[in-house]
N, CA, C and O of each residue as an XYZ file, in Angstrom:
856
protein
N       0.846     -1.199      0.000
C       0.000      0.000      0.000
C       0.881      1.248      0.000
O       1.854      1.331      0.750
N       0.536      2.207     -0.838
C       1.340      3.416     -0.976
C       1.219      4.319      0.249
O       0.198      4.322      0.938
N       2.270      5.079      0.506
C       2.259      6.110      1.544
C       1.560      7.327      0.947
O       2.011      7.864     -0.064
N       0.470      7.763      1.560
C      -0.371      8.812      0.970
C      -0.108     10.155      1.639
O      -0.237     10.294      2.855
N       0.260     11.135      0.830
C       0.473     12.507      1.279
C      -0.612     13.382      0.652
O      -0.646     13.554     -0.567
N      -1.491     13.931      1.475
C      -2.615     14.729      0.970
C      -2.248     16.205      0.960
O      -1.689     16.730      1.922
N      -2.573     16.862     -0.147
C      -2.294     18.294     -0.298
C      -3.609     19.055     -0.378
O      -4.440     18.786     -1.246
N      -3.794     20.010      0.537
C      -5.002     20.832      0.586
C      -4.607     22.285      0.348
O      -3.747     22.831      1.040
N      -5.248     22.900     -0.642
C      -4.950     24.292     -0.954
C      -6.230     25.075     -1.193
O      -7.137     24.608     -1.881
N      -6.294     26.271     -0.617
C      -7.362     27.217     -0.945
C      -6.710     28.410     -1.624
O      -5.573     28.767     -1.315
N      -7.434     29.021     -2.546
C      -6.823     30.031     -3.400
C      -6.732     31.404     -2.768
O      -5.935     32.225     -3.222
N      -7.519     31.689     -1.735
C      -7.458     33.001     -1.104
C      -7.360     32.842      0.399
O      -7.649     31.779      0.948
N      -6.947     33.913      1.056
C      -6.765     33.880      2.503
C      -8.068     33.624      3.248
O      -8.053     33.090      4.357
N      -9.200     34.003      2.648
C     -10.471     33.902      3.346
C     -11.197     32.590      3.061
O     -12.325     32.393      3.513
N     -10.552     31.691      2.312
C     -11.109     30.365      2.101
C     -10.397     29.386      3.019
O      -9.230     29.577      3.361
N     -11.096     28.353      3.409
C     -10.544     27.371      4.331
C      -9.935     26.211      3.547
O     -10.648     25.428      2.919
N      -8.601     26.111      3.595
C      -7.916     25.075      2.835
C      -8.221     23.677      3.356
O      -7.970     22.695      2.658
N      -8.759     23.569      4.572
C      -9.048     22.259      5.155
C     -10.431     21.736      4.786
O     -10.822     20.658      5.233
N     -11.171     22.482      3.980
C     -12.542     22.103      3.641
C     -12.614     20.722      3.011
O     -13.572     19.986      3.244
N     -11.614     20.361      2.218
C     -11.665     19.095      1.482
C     -11.121     17.920      2.278
O     -11.065     16.804      1.762
N     -10.722     18.145      3.516
C     -10.099     17.070      4.305
C     -11.024     15.862      4.442
O     -10.580     14.723      4.299
N     -12.303     16.101      4.718
C     -13.241     14.994      4.903
C     -13.390     14.175      3.628
O     -13.458     12.947      3.677
N     -13.441     14.863      2.481
C     -13.596     14.154      1.207
C     -12.382     13.272      0.925
O     -12.539     12.138      0.472
N     -11.179     13.773      1.184
C      -9.973     12.990      0.936
C      -9.851     11.828      1.922
O      -9.427     10.732      1.555
N     -10.228     12.082      3.177
C     -10.195     11.016      4.183
C     -11.144      9.883      3.804
O     -10.793      8.706      3.882
N     -12.366     10.265      3.388
C     -13.362      9.258      3.008
C     -12.910      8.484      1.770
O     -13.114      7.273      1.688
N     -12.308      9.167      0.824
C     -11.821      8.515     -0.400
C     -10.751      7.477     -0.058
O     -10.781      6.352     -0.556
N      -9.805      7.873      0.798
C      -8.739      6.948      1.189
C      -9.318      5.724      1.892
O      -8.884      4.598      1.650
N     -10.296      5.949      2.761
C     -10.918      4.840      3.479
C     -11.621      3.882      2.525
O     -11.581      2.667      2.723
N     -12.260      4.418      1.498
C     -12.937      3.583      0.503
C     -11.942      2.663     -0.206
O     -12.288      1.562     -0.635
N     -10.692      3.140     -0.320
C      -9.652      2.355     -0.981
C      -8.898      1.462     -0.001
O      -7.916      0.812     -0.362
N      -9.375      1.441      1.250
C      -8.714      0.640      2.254
C      -7.388      1.205      2.690
O      -6.503      0.478      3.141
N      -7.254      2.529      2.552
C      -5.992      3.190      2.880
C      -6.226      4.289      3.904
O      -7.352      4.510      4.350
N      -5.163      4.964      4.267
C      -5.221      6.049      5.243
C      -4.251      7.138      4.838
O      -3.129      6.857      4.418
N      -4.688      8.390      4.965
C      -3.794      9.509      4.684
C      -2.749      9.565      5.786
O      -3.085      9.708      6.962
N      -1.488      9.452      5.406
C      -0.405      9.388      6.387
C       0.125     10.770      6.756
O       0.649     10.960      7.854
N      -0.008     11.742      5.841
C       0.546     13.065      6.104
C      -0.267     14.115      5.363
O      -0.676     13.906      4.221
N      -0.502     15.266      6.035
C      -1.291     16.344      5.461
C      -0.419     17.581      5.249
O       0.429     17.912      6.077
N      -0.645     18.253      4.125
C       0.060     19.487      3.799
C      -0.997     20.518      3.414
O      -1.667     20.368      2.391
N      -1.151     21.559      4.220
C      -2.266     22.493      4.076
C      -1.748     23.915      3.947
O      -0.890     24.340      4.721
N      -2.268     24.653      2.967
C      -1.873     26.051      2.833
C      -2.914     26.867      2.077
O      -3.700     26.339      1.290
N      -2.892     28.179      2.342
C      -3.681     29.148      1.590
C      -2.737     29.836      0.621
O      -1.890     30.634      1.022
N      -2.889     29.526     -0.641
C      -2.010     30.101     -1.661
C      -2.686     29.958     -3.008
O      -3.499     29.057     -3.215
N      -2.348     30.843     -3.915
C      -2.913     30.776     -5.255
C      -2.299     29.623     -6.029
O      -1.098     29.366     -5.943
N      -3.140     28.934     -6.783
C      -2.649     27.866     -7.644
C      -1.839     28.375     -8.808
O      -1.229     27.591     -9.536
N      -1.824     29.693     -8.994
C      -1.024     30.299    -10.067
C       0.407     30.569     -9.613
O       1.251     30.964    -10.418
N       0.684     30.356     -8.318
C       2.023     30.588     -7.777
C       2.844     29.307     -7.831
O       2.413     28.259     -7.348
N       4.021     29.400     -8.419
C       4.887     28.228     -8.489
C       5.556     27.954     -7.145
O       5.868     26.808     -6.822
N       5.773     29.013     -6.365
C       6.464     28.892     -5.084
C       5.443     28.737     -3.964
O       4.917     29.723     -3.449
N       5.164     27.468     -3.586
C       4.228     27.181     -2.509
C       4.935     26.342     -1.446
O       5.418     25.244     -1.722
N       4.986     26.873     -0.244
C       5.795     26.285      0.820
C       5.426     24.844      1.133
O       6.295     23.974      1.178
N       4.134     24.585      1.352
C       3.713     23.249      1.759
C       3.835     22.227      0.634
O       4.174     21.068      0.873
N       3.558     22.660     -0.593
C       3.713     21.752     -1.723
C       5.187     21.382     -1.895
O       5.516     20.227     -2.163
N       6.068     22.367     -1.740
C       7.503     22.100     -1.832
C       7.945     21.150     -0.723
O       8.772     20.267     -0.951
N       7.394     21.330      0.476
C       7.748     20.455      1.596
C       7.278     19.025      1.330
O       7.988     18.065      1.633
N       6.076     18.889      0.759
C       5.563     17.565      0.424
C       6.506     16.856     -0.543
O       6.844     15.688     -0.352
N       6.925     17.572     -1.579
C       7.815     16.976     -2.584
C       9.156     16.603     -1.958
O       9.722     15.556     -2.273
N       9.665     17.458     -1.071
C      10.941     17.162     -0.402
C      10.829     15.941      0.507
O      11.775     15.162      0.626
N       9.664     15.776      1.150
C       9.460     14.665      2.082
C       9.237     13.330      1.370
O       9.457     12.266      1.948
N       8.801     13.395      0.113
C       8.323     12.200     -0.592
C       9.429     11.176     -0.853
O      10.603     11.507     -1.023
N       8.990      9.918     -0.875
C       9.829      8.797     -1.278
C       9.225      8.180     -2.545
O       8.012      8.253     -2.739
N      10.042      7.580     -3.403
C       9.510      6.961     -4.624
C       8.361      6.006     -4.331
O       8.453      5.148     -3.453
N       7.276      6.173     -5.082
C       6.096      5.338     -4.901
C       5.031      5.956     -4.030
O       3.917      5.437     -3.964
N       5.343      7.070     -3.347
C       4.336      7.764     -2.544
C       3.255      8.360     -3.433
O       3.477      8.597     -4.621
N       2.077      8.603     -2.847
C       0.953      9.202     -3.560
C       0.755     10.639     -3.107
O       0.732     10.922     -1.909
N       0.613     11.539     -4.061
C       0.230     12.928     -3.801
C      -1.270     13.016     -4.070
O      -1.697     12.990     -5.225
N      -2.063     13.119     -3.016
C      -3.520     13.071     -3.117
C      -4.123     14.473     -3.054
O      -3.840     15.233     -2.127
N      -4.956     14.814     -4.045
C      -5.642     16.102     -4.076
C      -7.110     15.898     -4.407
O      -7.500     14.871     -4.963
N      -7.922     16.899     -4.056
C      -9.349     16.817     -4.347
C      -9.619     17.022     -5.828
O     -10.409     16.298     -6.434
N      -8.956     18.016     -6.403
C      -9.104     18.327     -7.826
C      -7.748     18.741     -8.371
O      -6.891     19.221     -7.628
N      -7.560     18.555     -9.659
C      -6.285     18.930    -10.271
C      -6.009     20.416    -10.106
O      -4.854     20.814     -9.956
N      -7.066     21.254    -10.132
C      -6.821     22.690    -10.000
C      -6.389     23.081     -8.592
O      -5.955     24.213     -8.379
N      -6.499     22.162     -7.618
C      -5.918     22.427     -6.299
C      -4.398     22.314     -6.369
O      -3.679     22.922     -5.576
N      -3.926     21.528     -7.326
C      -2.492     21.341     -7.506
C      -1.899     22.412     -8.412
O      -0.795     22.896     -8.162
N      -2.619     22.780     -9.455
C      -2.063     23.730    -10.411
C      -3.109     24.557    -11.140
O      -4.137     24.051    -11.589
N      -2.815     25.834    -11.241
C      -3.420     26.746    -12.207
C      -2.274     27.500    -12.886
O      -2.412     28.645    -13.317
N      -1.151     26.812    -12.959
C       0.085     27.413    -13.432
C       0.111     27.583    -14.947
O      -0.658     26.958    -15.677
N       1.016     28.447    -15.395
C       1.297     28.538    -16.826
C       1.934     27.229    -17.283
O       2.358     26.420    -16.458
N       1.999     27.025    -18.582
C       2.553     25.774    -19.108
C       3.984     25.566    -18.637
O       4.356     24.463    -18.237
N       4.792     26.632    -18.684
C       6.186     26.506    -18.276
C       6.332     26.144    -16.815
O       7.121     25.265    -16.470
N       5.573     26.817    -15.939
C       5.650     26.532    -14.509
C       5.088     25.150    -14.185
O       5.603     24.456    -13.308
N       4.038     24.757    -14.891
C       3.477     23.422    -14.673
C       4.491     22.343    -15.049
O       4.623     21.341    -14.346
N       5.208     22.547    -16.157
C       6.206     21.561    -16.563
C       7.309     21.420    -15.506
O       7.811     20.322    -15.268
N       7.679     22.540    -14.877
C       8.688     22.486    -13.820
C       8.163     21.731    -12.606
O       8.862     20.890    -12.040
N       6.920     22.037    -12.205
C       6.330     21.350    -11.063
C       6.168     19.864    -11.355
O       6.473     19.022    -10.511
N       5.691     19.550    -12.543
C       5.510     18.149    -12.927
C       6.844     17.410    -12.903
O       6.916     16.253    -12.486
N       7.890     18.081    -13.348
C       9.217     17.472    -13.324
C       9.677     17.185    -11.909
O      10.277     16.142    -11.647
N       9.398     18.113    -10.984
C       9.780     17.913     -9.586
C       9.006     16.756     -8.968
O       9.558     15.964     -8.204
N       7.712     16.665     -9.309
C       6.871     15.576     -8.800
C       7.381     14.226     -9.314
O       7.475     13.260     -8.556
N       7.704     14.173    -10.595
C       8.191     12.937    -11.192
C       9.558     12.552    -10.634
O       9.826     11.376    -10.388
N      10.418     13.546    -10.437
C      11.756     13.269     -9.897
C      11.682     12.699     -8.487
O      12.520     11.893     -8.083
N      10.660     13.132     -7.741
C      10.479     12.631     -6.375
C       9.864     11.233     -6.357
O       9.800     10.593     -5.307
N       9.412     10.759     -7.517
C       8.788      9.434     -7.588
C       7.357      9.410     -7.107
O       6.824      8.348     -6.783
N       6.723     10.586     -7.056
C       5.337     10.687     -6.607
C       4.365     10.303     -7.711
O       4.623     10.534     -8.893
N       3.247      9.715     -7.311
C       2.142      9.474     -8.231
C       0.976     10.348     -7.793
O       0.546     10.288     -6.641
N       0.466     11.157     -8.711
C      -0.636     12.060     -8.395
C      -1.963     11.316     -8.486
O      -2.253     10.659     -9.486
N      -2.759     11.429     -7.434
C      -4.119     10.884     -7.422
C      -5.062     12.031     -7.116
O      -4.926     12.704     -6.094
N      -6.023     12.249     -8.008
C      -6.988     13.324     -7.838
C      -8.390     12.747     -7.893
O      -8.684     11.891     -8.728
N      -9.255     13.215     -7.004
C     -10.617     12.687     -6.960
C     -11.358     12.906     -8.270
O     -12.240     12.120     -8.618
N     -11.014     13.971     -9.009
C     -11.701     14.248    -10.270
C     -11.013     13.597    -11.470
O     -11.348     13.901    -12.615
N     -10.057     12.710    -11.219
C      -9.357     11.995    -12.293
C      -9.407     10.491    -11.990
O      -8.462      9.939    -11.426
N     -10.515      9.828    -12.367
C     -10.725      8.424    -11.997
C      -9.603      7.484    -12.408
O      -9.324      6.515    -11.702
N      -8.955      7.751    -13.533
C      -7.888      6.854    -13.975
C      -6.699      6.862    -13.022
O      -5.873      5.950    -13.052
N      -6.609      7.874    -12.186
C      -5.485      7.948    -11.247
C      -5.735      7.147     -9.976
O      -4.800      6.892     -9.217
N      -6.978      6.746     -9.731
C      -7.328      6.148     -8.451
C      -6.637      4.820     -8.188
O      -6.383      4.473     -7.035
N      -6.329      4.066     -9.252
C      -5.713      2.756     -9.047
C      -4.296      2.872     -8.497
O      -3.748      1.888     -8.002
N      -3.698      4.053     -8.576
C      -2.350      4.245     -8.021
C      -2.359      4.062     -6.508
O      -1.308      3.868     -5.898
N      -3.545      4.125     -5.901
C      -3.662      3.938     -4.450
C      -3.387      2.493     -4.056
O      -2.984      2.221     -2.925
N      -3.604      1.565     -4.986
C      -3.529      0.146     -4.631
C      -2.498     -0.643     -5.427
O      -2.256     -1.815     -5.135
N      -1.881     -0.008     -6.443
C      -0.868     -0.725     -7.231
C       0.350     -0.995     -6.370
O       0.899     -0.069     -5.774
N       0.773     -2.216     -6.293
C       1.919     -2.574     -5.468
C       3.218     -2.064     -6.054
O       3.324     -1.842     -7.260
N       4.204     -1.881     -5.192
C       5.492     -1.363     -5.647
C       6.188     -2.317     -6.609
O       7.039     -1.895     -7.392
N       5.828     -3.620     -6.556
C       6.465     -4.580     -7.439
C       5.792     -4.690     -8.795
O       6.331     -5.338     -9.692
N       4.651     -4.087     -8.966
C       3.908     -4.152    -10.228
C       4.410     -3.055    -11.143
O       3.722     -2.058    -11.359
N       5.603     -3.234    -11.681
C       6.268     -2.172    -12.441
C       5.545     -1.862    -13.743
O       5.382     -0.692    -14.089
N       5.108     -2.887    -14.472
C       4.471     -2.653    -15.771
C       3.189     -1.849    -15.623
O       2.981     -0.861    -16.327
N       2.318     -2.284    -14.688
C       1.061     -1.567    -14.471
C       1.320     -0.141    -14.020
O       0.657      0.796    -14.465
N       2.282      0.011    -13.140
C       2.605      1.352    -12.658
C       3.068      2.268    -13.773
O       2.671      3.431    -13.836
N       3.908      1.744    -14.652
C       4.417      2.568    -15.762
C       3.304      2.930    -16.735
O       3.263      4.052    -17.240
N       2.409      1.998    -17.001
C       1.285      2.284    -17.893
C       0.382      3.364    -17.298
O      -0.045      4.281    -17.999
N       0.094      3.246    -15.999
C      -0.742      4.244    -15.334
C      -0.070      5.613    -15.337
O      -0.719      6.635    -15.556
N       1.223      5.620    -15.093
C       1.957      6.883    -15.094
C       1.847      7.574    -16.448
O       1.667      8.790    -16.514
N       1.954      6.801    -17.531
C       1.899      7.374    -18.880
C       0.518      7.961    -19.172
O       0.403      9.073    -19.688
N      -0.524      7.204    -18.837
C      -1.894      7.672    -19.076
C      -2.194      8.919    -18.250
O      -2.729      9.904    -18.760
N      -1.845      8.861    -16.984
C      -2.171      9.969    -16.093
C      -1.352     11.222    -16.389
O      -1.828     12.337    -16.176
N      -0.128     11.048    -16.876
C       0.673     12.211    -17.251
C      -0.017     12.989    -18.363
O      -0.050     14.220    -18.346
N      -0.567     12.262    -19.329
C      -1.273     12.909    -20.437
C      -2.534     13.613    -19.944
O      -2.796     14.756    -20.317
N      -3.314     12.928    -19.105
C      -4.561     13.515    -18.614
C      -4.300     14.681    -17.663
O      -5.046     15.660    -17.657
N      -3.245     14.575    -16.864
C      -2.888     15.686    -15.978
C      -2.530     16.934    -16.770
O      -2.928     18.041    -16.409
N      -1.783     16.755    -17.844
C      -1.442     17.887    -18.703
C      -2.699     18.557    -19.243
O      -2.796     19.784    -19.279
N      -3.658     17.737    -19.661
C      -4.899     18.274    -20.200
C      -5.676     19.043    -19.130
O      -6.130     20.161    -19.376
N      -5.829     18.453    -17.951
C      -6.581     19.113    -16.890
C      -5.853     20.339    -16.358
O      -6.491     21.305    -15.940
N      -4.521     20.310    -16.369
C      -3.751     21.484    -15.957
C      -3.994     22.639    -16.914
O      -4.115     23.789    -16.490
N      -4.066     22.335    -18.209
C      -4.340     23.368    -19.205
C      -5.752     23.931    -19.029
O      -5.964     25.138    -19.153
N      -6.721     23.049    -18.739
C      -8.099     23.485    -18.505
C      -8.177     24.379    -17.273
O      -8.869     25.398    -17.280
N      -7.461     23.993    -16.211
C      -7.471     24.780    -14.977
C      -6.894     26.166    -15.203
O      -7.416     27.151    -14.681
N      -5.818     26.248    -15.980
C      -5.212     27.555    -16.271
C      -6.155     28.410    -17.109
O      -6.298     29.606    -16.858
N      -6.798     27.800    -18.105
C      -7.727     28.553    -18.954
C      -8.906     29.061    -18.137
O      -9.348     30.195    -18.319
N      -9.417     28.224    -17.234
C     -10.525     28.633    -16.373
C     -10.130     29.841    -15.534
O     -10.904     30.786    -15.383
N      -8.909     29.800    -14.989
C      -8.413     30.931    -14.194
C      -8.331     32.199    -15.040
O      -8.777     33.262    -14.608
N      -7.767     32.096    -16.236
C      -7.617     33.273    -17.098
C      -8.975     33.814    -17.534
O      -9.158     35.029    -17.617
N      -9.931     32.924    -17.814
C     -11.268     33.363    -18.212
C     -11.955     34.108    -17.069
O     -12.583     35.144    -17.284
N     -11.831     33.573    -15.854
C     -12.466     34.229    -14.707
C     -11.831     35.584    -14.421
O     -12.532     36.541    -14.092
N     -10.523     35.669    -14.544
C      -9.839     36.946    -14.342
C     -10.263     37.972    -15.385
O     -10.443     39.150    -15.077
N     -10.420     37.513    -16.615
C     -10.844     38.419    -17.684
C     -12.255     38.925    -17.435
O     -12.527     40.117    -17.582
N     -13.168     38.006    -17.052
C     -14.543     38.412    -16.785
C     -14.617     39.359    -15.586
O     -15.395     40.313    -15.583
N     -13.801     39.084    -14.572
C     -13.770     39.939    -13.398
C     -13.301     41.338    -13.763
O     -13.885     42.331    -13.329
N     -12.230     41.412    -14.572
C     -11.706     42.718    -14.989
C     -12.733     43.478    -15.817
O     -12.888     44.691    -15.670
N     -13.434     42.755    -16.691
C     -14.463     43.402    -17.515
C     -15.601     43.913    -16.639
O     -16.124     45.003    -16.872
N     -15.987     43.124    -15.627
C     -17.064     43.532    -14.719
C     -16.687     44.758    -13.910
O     -17.501     45.662    -13.722
N     -15.437     44.787    -13.428
C     -14.973     45.943    -12.649
C     -14.929     47.186    -13.518
O     -15.337     48.269    -13.098
N     -14.420     47.013    -14.754
C     -14.335     48.154    -15.664
C     -15.723     48.719    -15.956
O     -15.909     49.935    -15.992
N     -16.684     47.839    -16.160
C     -18.048     48.285    -16.438
C     -18.643     48.989    -15.224
O     -19.302     50.020    -15.355
N     -18.404     48.422    -14.032
C     -18.925     49.032    -12.803
C     -18.321     50.405    -12.573
O     -19.004     51.320    -12.113
N     -17.041     50.549    -12.892
C     -16.383     51.847    -12.738
C     -16.989     52.878    -13.691
O     -17.190     54.036    -13.326
N     -17.275     52.437    -14.912
C     -17.890     53.338    -15.888
C     -19.249     53.822    -15.390
O     -19.638     54.967    -15.617
N     -19.962     52.927    -14.707
C     -21.304     53.261    -14.215
C     -21.261     53.890    -12.827
O     -22.299     54.249    -12.270
N     -20.050     54.023    -12.268
C     -19.899     54.631    -10.952
C     -20.385     53.751     -9.822
O     -20.717     54.240     -8.743
N     -20.427     52.434    -10.073
C     -20.990     51.533     -9.070
C     -19.944     50.706     -8.347
O     -20.277     49.957     -7.429
N     -18.673     50.829     -8.749
C     -17.637     49.977     -8.152
C     -17.128     50.571     -6.847
O     -16.714     51.730     -6.805
N     -17.159     49.782     -5.794
C     -16.708     50.254     -4.486
C     -15.560     49.414     -3.923
O     -15.099     49.666     -2.810
N     -15.091     48.410     -4.689
C     -14.032     47.552     -4.191
C     -14.565     46.482     -3.262
O     -15.759     46.440     -2.967
N     -13.678     45.619     -2.805
C     -14.071     44.508     -1.945
C     -14.379     45.026     -0.542
O     -13.556     45.726      0.046
N     -15.565     44.690      0.010
C     -15.909     45.181      1.345
C     -15.029     44.561      2.420
O     -14.603     43.413      2.300
N     -14.762     45.326      3.467
C     -13.946     44.860      4.580
C     -14.829     44.119      5.583
O     -15.914     44.587      5.930
N     -14.361     42.970      6.041
C     -15.074     42.206      7.068
C     -14.674     42.784      8.421
O     -13.697     42.346      9.030
N     -15.435     43.766      8.882
C     -15.102     44.475     10.102
C     -15.070     43.589     11.328
O     -14.215     43.759     12.197
N     -15.999     42.642     11.408
C     -16.058     41.750     12.567
C     -14.816     40.856     12.619
O     -14.243     40.643     13.687
N     -14.410     40.342     11.469
C     -13.220     39.498     11.431
C     -11.987     40.298     11.837
O     -11.146     39.813     12.593
N     -11.885     41.522     11.332
C     -10.748     42.366     11.682
C     -10.739     42.678     13.180
O      -9.676     42.733     13.798
N     -11.914     42.880     13.757
C     -11.994     43.171     15.192
C     -11.488     41.981     16.001
O     -10.738     42.155     16.962
N     -11.898     40.765     15.611
C     -11.467     39.573     16.336
C      -9.961     39.343     16.174
O      -9.284     38.895     17.099
N      -9.464     39.653     15.000
C      -8.016     39.532     14.761
C      -7.244     40.446     15.698
O      -6.269     40.024     16.321
N      -7.675     41.694     15.799
C      -6.959     42.644     16.637
C      -7.060     42.272     18.117
O      -6.122     42.508     18.878
N      -8.169     41.702     18.522
C      -8.305     41.254     19.906
C      -7.268     40.173     20.224
O      -6.627     40.206     21.275
N      -7.115     39.225     19.313
C      -6.157     38.142     19.521
C      -4.723     38.660     19.513
O      -3.892     38.222     20.309
N      -4.441     39.591     18.611
C      -3.088     40.155     18.542
C      -2.768     40.925     19.825
O      -1.645     40.863     20.326
N      -3.752     41.646     20.353
C      -3.542     42.400     21.584
C      -3.373     41.481     22.791
O      -2.789     41.866     23.803
N      -3.897     40.252     22.666
C      -3.731     39.263     23.736
C      -2.379     38.567     23.660
O      -2.045     37.749     24.517
N      -1.598     38.897     22.623
C      -0.245     38.358     22.514
C      -0.077     37.184     21.580
O       1.008     36.606     21.506
N      -1.136     36.812     20.856
C      -0.998     35.714     19.900
C      -0.171     36.164     18.698
O      -0.269     37.308     18.256
N       0.639     35.255     18.182
C       1.446     35.568     17.002
C       0.551     35.715     15.776
O      -0.621     35.339     15.801
N       1.115     36.264     14.710
C       0.352     36.415     13.470
C      -0.113     35.051     12.964
O      -1.272     34.892     12.580
N       0.799     34.056     12.963
C       0.441     32.726     12.474
C      -0.637     32.073     13.336
O      -1.585     31.489     12.811
N      -0.491     32.174     14.672
C      -1.475     31.571     15.558
C      -2.826     32.258     15.416
O      -3.866     31.600     15.444
N      -2.813     33.573     15.266
C      -4.058     34.318     15.064
C      -4.762     33.845     13.798
O      -5.973     33.627     13.792
N      -3.986     33.689     12.726
C      -4.553     33.222     11.458
C      -5.167     31.838     11.625
O      -6.240     31.567     11.085
N      -4.493     30.957     12.371
C      -5.009     29.604     12.584
C      -6.317     29.630     13.377
O      -7.251     28.892     13.061
N      -6.384     30.472     14.397
C      -7.587     30.548     15.237
C      -8.777     31.101     14.447
O      -9.889     30.579     14.531
N      -8.527     32.150     13.690
C      -9.594     32.790     12.920
C      -9.998     31.939     11.718
O     -11.149     31.974     11.284
N      -9.040     31.173     11.182
C      -9.298     30.388      9.984
C      -9.094     31.187      8.722
O      -9.848     31.056      7.757
N      -8.055     32.028      8.734
C      -7.751     32.850      7.567
C      -6.261     32.749      7.272
O      -5.542     31.990      7.922
N      -5.807     33.507      6.301
C      -4.395     33.513      5.958
C      -3.621     34.575      6.718
O      -4.202     35.495      7.293
N      -2.303     34.435      6.712
C      -1.437     35.392      7.398
C      -1.620     36.800      6.841
O      -1.620     37.772      7.596
N      -1.776     36.914      5.521
C      -1.907     38.240      4.914
C      -3.189     38.947      5.350
O      -3.239     40.177      5.376
N      -4.240     38.170      5.698
C      -5.472     38.778      6.213
C      -5.208     39.428      7.562
O      -5.696     40.524      7.834
N      -4.439     38.756      8.403
C      -4.072     39.333      9.703
C      -3.246     40.604      9.497
O      -3.454     41.608     10.177
N      -2.325     40.547      8.565
C      -1.483     41.710      8.293
C      -2.306     42.884      7.754
O      -2.046     44.039      8.093
N      -3.304     42.579      6.910
C      -4.171     43.646      6.393
C      -4.995     44.268      7.514
O      -5.208     45.480      7.540
N      -5.458     43.426      8.444
C      -6.247     43.939      9.570
C      -5.403     44.874     10.421
O      -5.878     45.921     10.862
N      -4.159     44.497     10.648
C      -3.267     45.345     11.446
C      -2.971     46.660     10.720
O      -2.923     47.722     11.340
N      -2.775     46.579      9.414
C      -2.513     47.787      8.633
C      -3.712     48.722      8.668
O      -3.559     49.934      8.819
N      -4.908     48.154      8.528
C      -6.128     48.958      8.555
C      -6.320     49.608      9.922
O      -6.716     50.770     10.020
N      -6.028     48.826     10.998
C      -6.163     49.377     12.353
C      -5.182     50.522     12.570
O      -5.520     51.524     13.201
N      -3.967     50.374     12.047
C      -2.963     51.430     12.189
C      -3.373     52.683     11.425
O      -3.204     53.799     11.914
N      -3.916     52.493     10.216
C      -4.357     53.644      9.409
C      -5.513     54.367     10.086
O      -5.569     55.597     10.088
N      -6.437     53.598     10.662
C      -7.570     54.213     11.361
C      -7.103     54.993     12.579
O      -7.650     56.047     12.903
N      -6.077     54.458     13.258
C      -5.544     55.142     14.432
C      -4.904     56.470     14.052
O      -5.070     57.474     14.745
N      -4.161     56.461     12.929
C      -3.512     57.689     12.443
C      -4.563     58.710     12.038
O      -4.421     59.901     12.318
N      -5.615     58.244     11.381
C      -6.667     59.162     10.935
C      -7.387     59.799     12.115
O      -7.734     60.979     12.076
N      -7.614     59.003     13.178
C      -8.276     59.553     14.363
C      -7.383     60.579     15.057
O      -7.861     61.592     15.567
N      -6.084     60.304     15.067
C      -5.135     61.210     15.730
C      -5.040     62.541     14.996
O      -4.956     63.604     15.610
N      -5.055     62.458     13.653
C      -4.876     63.675     12.854
C      -6.196     64.447     12.657
O      -6.201     65.577     12.168
N      -7.291     63.823     13.041
C      -8.593     64.485     12.823
C      -8.793     65.676     13.767
O      -9.829     66.339     13.714
């Protein structure tokens, strides 16, 4: 049975990267397996430099499984960056298993001695991963384009106000920081990213300056 390393990623600081944990746990159990190690982070799939993904690859041994909920959790990278990541995954001897890629599921149970089957699966899945990686990147670019067009139209109509601030979340963040919790611990307690905590602190500082100068 393969050693399973699960990778959980959310694309923004305000999304919970652990949301898919139950789905991956249940999937592994259905295959008679268990997730041995979890790697969780809030980071964009368009970023090639992701701390937890890099740590997973460094920790991996040949034959280990990199388990994800969807291929776009692993990559929304450009073709060049995806090829680099794919090369690192292959060099580590990892086999990617994604819940939305049924042909990859048998990698959970293929024995280390079944070299022929493993090589055939690797070839098929490499092709399908490339296809889904391209789809994920196109989806990202399409959404960004539509978002930019929507913002531009709203600005023309005078209706664009930017992303609203979650005042309650910022208040709770500042309470925890004032109690002496670190930025990372505060982010973990609130269930957000480090940059959200930093934005809350910046906003609080700006408000303090504005009150002083008023």
